[in-house]
Coordinates of C-alpha atoms in Angstrom, one line a residue:
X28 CA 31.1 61.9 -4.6
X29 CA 34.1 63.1 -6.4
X30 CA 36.0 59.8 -7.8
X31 CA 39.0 59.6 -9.4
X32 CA 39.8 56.2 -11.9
X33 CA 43.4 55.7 -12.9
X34 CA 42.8 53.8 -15.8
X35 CA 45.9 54.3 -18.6
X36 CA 44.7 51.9 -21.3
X37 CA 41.9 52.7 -22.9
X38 CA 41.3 50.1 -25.5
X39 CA 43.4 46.4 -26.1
X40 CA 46.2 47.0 -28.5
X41 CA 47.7 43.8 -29.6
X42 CA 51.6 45.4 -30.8
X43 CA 53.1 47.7 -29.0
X44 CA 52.2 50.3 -31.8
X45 CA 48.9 51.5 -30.5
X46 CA 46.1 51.9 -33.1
X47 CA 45.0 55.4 -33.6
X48 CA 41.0 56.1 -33.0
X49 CA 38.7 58.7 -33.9
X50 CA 36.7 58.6 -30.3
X51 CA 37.0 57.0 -27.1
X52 CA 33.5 57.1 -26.5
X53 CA 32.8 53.4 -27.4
X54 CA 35.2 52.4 -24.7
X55 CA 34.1 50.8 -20.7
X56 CA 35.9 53.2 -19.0
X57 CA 34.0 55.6 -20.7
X58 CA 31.1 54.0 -20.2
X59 CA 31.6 53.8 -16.4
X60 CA 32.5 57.2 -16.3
X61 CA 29.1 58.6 -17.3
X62 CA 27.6 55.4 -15.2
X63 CA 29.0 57.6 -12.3
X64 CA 27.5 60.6 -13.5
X65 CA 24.7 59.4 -13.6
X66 CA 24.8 58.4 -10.4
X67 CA 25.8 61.8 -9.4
X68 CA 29.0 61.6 -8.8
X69 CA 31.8 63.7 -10.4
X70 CA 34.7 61.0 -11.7
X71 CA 38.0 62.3 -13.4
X72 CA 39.7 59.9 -15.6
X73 CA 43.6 59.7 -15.4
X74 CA 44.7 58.0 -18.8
X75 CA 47.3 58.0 -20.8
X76 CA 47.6 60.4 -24.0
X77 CA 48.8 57.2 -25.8
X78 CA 45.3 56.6 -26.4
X79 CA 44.0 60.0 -26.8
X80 CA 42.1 60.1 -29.9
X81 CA 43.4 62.2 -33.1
X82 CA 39.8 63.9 -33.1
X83 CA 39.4 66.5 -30.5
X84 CA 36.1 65.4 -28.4
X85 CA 33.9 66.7 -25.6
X86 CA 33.1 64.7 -22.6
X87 CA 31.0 65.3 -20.0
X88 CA 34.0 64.7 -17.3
X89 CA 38.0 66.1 -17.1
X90 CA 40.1 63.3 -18.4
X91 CA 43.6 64.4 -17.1
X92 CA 45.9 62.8 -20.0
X93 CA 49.9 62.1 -18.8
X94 CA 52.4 61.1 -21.2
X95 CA 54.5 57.6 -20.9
X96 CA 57.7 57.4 -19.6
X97 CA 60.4 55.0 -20.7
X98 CA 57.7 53.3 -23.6
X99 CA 60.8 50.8 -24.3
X100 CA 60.8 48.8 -21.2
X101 CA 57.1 49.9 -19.2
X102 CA 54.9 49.6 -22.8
X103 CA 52.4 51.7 -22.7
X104 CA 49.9 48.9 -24.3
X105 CA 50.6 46.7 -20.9
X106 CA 52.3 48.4 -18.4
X107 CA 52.5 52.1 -18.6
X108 CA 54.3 54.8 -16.1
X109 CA 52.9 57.9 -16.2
X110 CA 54.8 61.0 -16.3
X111 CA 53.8 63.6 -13.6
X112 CA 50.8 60.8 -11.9
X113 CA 52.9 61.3 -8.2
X114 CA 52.8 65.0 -8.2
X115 CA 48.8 65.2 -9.4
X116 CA 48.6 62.7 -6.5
X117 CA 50.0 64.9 -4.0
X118 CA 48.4 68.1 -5.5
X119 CA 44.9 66.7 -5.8
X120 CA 44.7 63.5 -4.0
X121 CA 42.4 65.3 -1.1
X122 CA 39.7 66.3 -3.8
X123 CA 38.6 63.1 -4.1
X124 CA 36.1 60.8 -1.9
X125 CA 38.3 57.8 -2.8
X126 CA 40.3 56.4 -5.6
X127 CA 40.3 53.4 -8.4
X128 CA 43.0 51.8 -9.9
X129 CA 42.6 49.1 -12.5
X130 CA 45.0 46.1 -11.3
X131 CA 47.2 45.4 -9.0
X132 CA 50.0 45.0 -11.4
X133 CA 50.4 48.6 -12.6
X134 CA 52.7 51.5 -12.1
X135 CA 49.4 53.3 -11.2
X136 CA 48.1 51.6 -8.6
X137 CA 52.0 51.5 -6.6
X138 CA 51.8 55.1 -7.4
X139 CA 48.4 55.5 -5.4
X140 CA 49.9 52.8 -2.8
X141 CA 52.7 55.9 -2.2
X142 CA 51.0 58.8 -2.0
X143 CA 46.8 58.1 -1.2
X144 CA 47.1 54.5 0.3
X145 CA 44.1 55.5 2.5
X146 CA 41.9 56.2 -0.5
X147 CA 42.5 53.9 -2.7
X148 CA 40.7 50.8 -4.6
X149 CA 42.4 48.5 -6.4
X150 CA 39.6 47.2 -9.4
X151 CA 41.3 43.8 -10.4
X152 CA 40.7 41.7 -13.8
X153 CA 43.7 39.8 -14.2
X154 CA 43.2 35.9 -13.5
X155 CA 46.4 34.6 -14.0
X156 CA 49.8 36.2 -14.4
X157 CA 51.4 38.4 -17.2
X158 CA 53.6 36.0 -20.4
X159 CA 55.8 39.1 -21.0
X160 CA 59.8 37.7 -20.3
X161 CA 58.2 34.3 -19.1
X162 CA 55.7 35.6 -16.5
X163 CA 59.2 36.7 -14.5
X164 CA 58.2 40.4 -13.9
X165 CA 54.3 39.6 -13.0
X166 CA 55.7 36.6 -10.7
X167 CA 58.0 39.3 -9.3
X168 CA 55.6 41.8 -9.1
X169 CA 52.8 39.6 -7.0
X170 CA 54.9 37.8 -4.3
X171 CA 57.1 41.0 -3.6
X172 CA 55.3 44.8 -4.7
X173 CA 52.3 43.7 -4.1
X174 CA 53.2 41.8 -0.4
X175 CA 55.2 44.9 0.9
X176 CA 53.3 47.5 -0.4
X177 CA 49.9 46.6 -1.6
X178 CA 48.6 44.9 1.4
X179 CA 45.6 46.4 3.4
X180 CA 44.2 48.1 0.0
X181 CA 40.7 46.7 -1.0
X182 CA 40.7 44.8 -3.9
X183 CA 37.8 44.5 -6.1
X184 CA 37.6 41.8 -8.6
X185 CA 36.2 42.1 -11.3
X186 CA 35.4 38.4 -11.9
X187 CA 35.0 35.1 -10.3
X188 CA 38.9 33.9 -11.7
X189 CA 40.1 37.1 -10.6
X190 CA 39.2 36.6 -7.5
X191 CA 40.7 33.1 -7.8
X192 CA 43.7 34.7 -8.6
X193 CA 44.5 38.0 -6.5
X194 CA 43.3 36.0 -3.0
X195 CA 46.8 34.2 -3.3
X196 CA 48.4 37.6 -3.0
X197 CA 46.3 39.8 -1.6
X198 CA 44.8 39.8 2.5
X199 CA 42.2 42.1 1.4
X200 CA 39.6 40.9 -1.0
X201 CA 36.4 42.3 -1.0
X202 CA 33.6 40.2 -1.6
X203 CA 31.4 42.2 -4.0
X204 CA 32.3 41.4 -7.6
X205 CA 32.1 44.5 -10.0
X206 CA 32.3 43.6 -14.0
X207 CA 32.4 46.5 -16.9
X208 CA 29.1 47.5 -17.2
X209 CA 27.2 49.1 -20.2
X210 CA 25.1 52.3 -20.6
X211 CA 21.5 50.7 -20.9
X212 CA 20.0 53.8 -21.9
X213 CA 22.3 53.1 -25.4
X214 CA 21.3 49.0 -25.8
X215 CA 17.5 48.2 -26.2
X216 CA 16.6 44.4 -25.8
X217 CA 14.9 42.8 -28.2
X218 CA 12.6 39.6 -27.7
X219 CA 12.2 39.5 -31.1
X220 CA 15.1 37.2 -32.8
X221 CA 16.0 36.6 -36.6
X222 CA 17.4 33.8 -37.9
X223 CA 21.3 34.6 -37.6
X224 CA 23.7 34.4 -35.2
X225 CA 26.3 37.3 -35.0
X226 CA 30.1 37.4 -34.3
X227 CA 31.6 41.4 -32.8
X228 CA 35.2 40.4 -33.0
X229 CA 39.0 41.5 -34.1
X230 CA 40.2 39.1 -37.2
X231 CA 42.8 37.7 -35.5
X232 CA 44.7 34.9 -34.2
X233 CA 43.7 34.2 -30.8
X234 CA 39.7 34.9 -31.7
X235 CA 39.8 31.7 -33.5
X236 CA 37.0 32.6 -36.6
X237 CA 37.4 30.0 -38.4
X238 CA 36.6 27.5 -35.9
X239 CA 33.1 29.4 -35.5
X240 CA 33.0 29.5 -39.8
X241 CA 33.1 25.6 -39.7
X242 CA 30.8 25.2 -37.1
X243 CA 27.9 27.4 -38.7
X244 CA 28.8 25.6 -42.2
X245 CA 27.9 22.5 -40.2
X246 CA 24.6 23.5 -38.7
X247 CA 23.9 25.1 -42.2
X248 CA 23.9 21.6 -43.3
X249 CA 22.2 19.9 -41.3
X250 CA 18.8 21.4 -42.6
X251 CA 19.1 25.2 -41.5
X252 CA 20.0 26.6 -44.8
X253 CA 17.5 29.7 -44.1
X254 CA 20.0 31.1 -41.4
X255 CA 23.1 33.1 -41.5
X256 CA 25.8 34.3 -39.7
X257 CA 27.1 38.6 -39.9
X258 CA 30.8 38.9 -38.8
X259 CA 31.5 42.6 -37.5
X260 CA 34.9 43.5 -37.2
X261 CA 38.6 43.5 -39.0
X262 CA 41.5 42.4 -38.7
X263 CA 44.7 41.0 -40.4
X264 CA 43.1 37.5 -41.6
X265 CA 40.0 39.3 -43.0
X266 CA 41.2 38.1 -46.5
X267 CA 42.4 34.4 -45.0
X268 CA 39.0 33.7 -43.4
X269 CA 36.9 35.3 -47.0
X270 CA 38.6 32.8 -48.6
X271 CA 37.6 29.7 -46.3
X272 CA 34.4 31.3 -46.7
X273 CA 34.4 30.4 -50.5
X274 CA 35.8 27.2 -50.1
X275 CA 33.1 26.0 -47.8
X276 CA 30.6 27.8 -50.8
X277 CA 29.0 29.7 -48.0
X278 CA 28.9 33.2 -49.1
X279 CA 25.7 33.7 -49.4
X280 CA 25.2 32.3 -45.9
X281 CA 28.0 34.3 -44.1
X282 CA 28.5 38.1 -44.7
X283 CA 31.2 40.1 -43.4
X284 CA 30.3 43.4 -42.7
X285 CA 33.5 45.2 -41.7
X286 CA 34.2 46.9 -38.5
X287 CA 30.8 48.9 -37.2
X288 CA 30.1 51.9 -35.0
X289 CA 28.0 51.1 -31.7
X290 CA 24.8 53.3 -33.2
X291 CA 24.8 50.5 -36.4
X292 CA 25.9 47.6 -34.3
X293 CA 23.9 47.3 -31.6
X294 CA 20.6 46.5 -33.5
X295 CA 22.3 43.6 -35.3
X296 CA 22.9 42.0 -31.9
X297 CA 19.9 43.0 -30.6
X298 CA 18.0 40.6 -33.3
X299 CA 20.5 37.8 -33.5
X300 CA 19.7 34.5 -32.4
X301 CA 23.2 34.6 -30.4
X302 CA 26.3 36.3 -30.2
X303 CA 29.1 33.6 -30.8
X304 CA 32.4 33.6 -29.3
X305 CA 35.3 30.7 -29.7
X306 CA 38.3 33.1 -28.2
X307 CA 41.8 31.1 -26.1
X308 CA 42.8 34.3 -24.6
X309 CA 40.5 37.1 -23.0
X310 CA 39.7 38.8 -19.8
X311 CA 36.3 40.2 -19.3
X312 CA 34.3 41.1 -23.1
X313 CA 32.6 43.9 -23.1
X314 CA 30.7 42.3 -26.3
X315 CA 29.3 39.8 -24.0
X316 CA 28.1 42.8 -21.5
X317 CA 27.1 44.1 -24.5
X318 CA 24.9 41.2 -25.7
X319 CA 23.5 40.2 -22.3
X320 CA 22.2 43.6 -22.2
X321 CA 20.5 43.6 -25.6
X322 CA 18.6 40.3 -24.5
X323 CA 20.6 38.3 -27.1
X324 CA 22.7 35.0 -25.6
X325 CA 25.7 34.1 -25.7
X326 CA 27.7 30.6 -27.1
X327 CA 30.9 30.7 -25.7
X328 CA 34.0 29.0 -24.6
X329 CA 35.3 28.6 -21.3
X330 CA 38.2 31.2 -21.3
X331 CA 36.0 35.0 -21.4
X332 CA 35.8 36.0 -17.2
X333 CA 32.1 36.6 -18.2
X334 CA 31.5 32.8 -18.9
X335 CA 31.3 32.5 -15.3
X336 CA 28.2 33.8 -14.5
X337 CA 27.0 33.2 -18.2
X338 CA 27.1 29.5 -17.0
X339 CA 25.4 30.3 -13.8
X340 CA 22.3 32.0 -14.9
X341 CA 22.0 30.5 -18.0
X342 CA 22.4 33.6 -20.6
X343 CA 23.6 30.9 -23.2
X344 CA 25.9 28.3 -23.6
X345 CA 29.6 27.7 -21.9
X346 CA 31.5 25.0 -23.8
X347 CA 35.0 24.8 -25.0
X348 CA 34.9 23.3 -28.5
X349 CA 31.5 24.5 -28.9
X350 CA 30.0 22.8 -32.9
X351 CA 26.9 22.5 -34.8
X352 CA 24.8 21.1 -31.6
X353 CA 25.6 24.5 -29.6
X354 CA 24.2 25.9 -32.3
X355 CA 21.1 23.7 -32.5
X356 CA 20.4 23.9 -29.2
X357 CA 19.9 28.0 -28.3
X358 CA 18.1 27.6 -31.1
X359 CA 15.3 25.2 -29.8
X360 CA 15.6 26.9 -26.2
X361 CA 16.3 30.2 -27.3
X362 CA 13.1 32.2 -25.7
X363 CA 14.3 30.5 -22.4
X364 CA 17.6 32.1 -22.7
X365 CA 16.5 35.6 -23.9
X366 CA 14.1 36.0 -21.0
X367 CA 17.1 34.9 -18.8
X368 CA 19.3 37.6 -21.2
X369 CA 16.3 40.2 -20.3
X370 CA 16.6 39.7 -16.5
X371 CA 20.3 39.7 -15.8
X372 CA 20.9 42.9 -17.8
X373 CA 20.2 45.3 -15.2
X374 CA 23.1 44.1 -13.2
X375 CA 25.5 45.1 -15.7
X376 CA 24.5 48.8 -16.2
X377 CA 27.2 51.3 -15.6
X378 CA 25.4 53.4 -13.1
X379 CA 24.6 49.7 -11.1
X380 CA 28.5 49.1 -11.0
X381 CA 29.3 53.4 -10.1
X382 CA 26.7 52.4 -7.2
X383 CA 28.9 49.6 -6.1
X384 CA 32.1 51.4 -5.8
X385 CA 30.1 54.0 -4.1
X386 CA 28.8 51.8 -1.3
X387 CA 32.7 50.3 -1.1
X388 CA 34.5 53.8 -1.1
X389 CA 32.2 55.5 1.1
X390 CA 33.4 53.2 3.9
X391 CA 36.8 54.2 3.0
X392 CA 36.1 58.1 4.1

């Protein structure tokens, strides 16, 4: 099948001055793009050049890359209009078997809604509605775009509180689930666990580091002195949280190793005991797919989309002010979890989720 995803943002920036990247190619969309190749389907990528990188790469399918309008009011980090997206529509819209949006809230997907209604997918994530100007636009948005003119277009959700959410607006709510999956051909599980447990993370705010710092420096004490924990990533309180690390004289114990590329990551998770996680504001992590699929639990809180089904089949821990105990305890059972890790990650390969819009959008022709 031909497939076209209109997906404009291609990584989370948190201003609204978009970071600048070498490659795309560590992205989801990315990844579920060659998961549909791999299928044997041919997807094109609608993006936009926001987020094109400043090297020039190849790929093995056309990204068509449209420039944002009016950046001031639709930001292209949240809410991006596309510049010429109708009139590709209308010139190419019949090339394709069907059509995937990502949310219902998008300039995109009301675009598609206009000119391909009868081709179109709506892939949903959002579980609650957007803060910008006091959830008044995404309020707006839900009970009066989306009634009049998104109504009858399958939704997919892409989690459990998504579905939660978008049923309240939507009359057409599929009931397969499709998460971001991961190219399994790139992450080898490992049964084999050292004694560390391993955070992939920004250094910021909202990721809340320091809470997961003070809760290794506990378990550290209470007679597991041979373990450690690796921090992978950067951010803007890199210094801030090195200097807790000092004043909890732990810096042998916990090593910051900087922001890594997916080849040099992925064995670190592979071999940890357990990825950690102690975020109060995601969507779906693609570090959770990410760890899943290298066999390696997960301690989490509550808020990730993914601890939904990470509860359910036991990949690791779900617990909101997760401490030294959580810790403890995937240690002790931590061949039970892996072997759960081991079993699930299947599920979340890319060219397992392309099959599933295949099976929807086929009924669409």
């Amino acid at each position: 099948m031909k497939v076209l995803i209109m997906n404009p943002i291609l990584y989370t920036s948190e201003t609204d001055e978009i970071p600048k990247v070498s490659s795309i190619k560590d992205t989801m969309i990315y990844t579920l793009c060659c998961g549909f190749i791999e299928n044997g389907d041919e997807p094109v990528l609608v993006a936009a050049d926001a987020y094109k990188p400043v090297v020039e790469e190849q790929y093995p399918f056309q990204i068509v890359w449209l420039p944002c309008m009016f950046p001031q009011i639709c930001k292209p980090r949240c809410f991006p209009c596309l510049k010429g997206l109708g009139k590709y529509l209308r010139e190419h819209g019949e090339e394709f078997e069907y059509i995937i949006s990502s949310e219902v809230f998008s300039l995109l997907t009301l675009c598609g809604a206009f000119y391909a209604k009868e081709k179109l997918l709506i892939w949903h994530e959002l579980g609650a509605h957007n803060n910008i100007f006091k959830k008044l636009p995404s309020k707006f948005w839900y009970h009066i775009i989306a009634r009049l003119f998104l109504q009858d277009i399958p939704i997919i959700p892409r989690s459990q509180r998504a579905r939660e959410f978008i049923e309240q607006y939507s009359n057409r709510v599929l009931d397969v689930t499709i998460d971001h999956g991961v190219d399994l051909d790139k992450i080898k599980f490992s049964r084999k666990k050292e004694n560390y447990f391993v955070v992939v993370s920004q250094l910021i705010e909202r990721k809340h580091i320091d809470g997961i710092l003070y809760s290794f420096s506990k378990f550290y004490q209470r007679g597991n002195g041979d373990y450690q924990l690796k921090i992978i990533g950067d951010g803007i309180l890199k210094n801030q949280l090195e200097e807790l690390v000092k004043q909890l004289d732990m810096t042998e114990s916990i090593i910051f190793m900087g922001k890594l590329d997916h080849e040099h990551m992925m064995p670190i998770l592979a071999n940890a005991k357990a990825l950690l996680i102690n975020t109060s504001k995601d969507n779906s992590m693609v570090s959770i797919v990410e760890s899943i699929g290298a066999g390696t639990p997960v301690i989490t809180t509550t808020v990730p989309f993914n601890a939904a089904y990470i509860r359910r089949s036991s990949l690791g821990i779900v617990e909101d002010q997760w401490g030294a105990e959580a810790l403890e305890q995937i240690c002790t059972e931590n061949n039970y979890y892996v072997e759960n890790c081991i079993a699930y990650r299947e599920k979340l390969s890319n060219m397992y989720c392309a099959k599933q819009f295949d099976d929807v959008g086929g009924m669409l022709r």
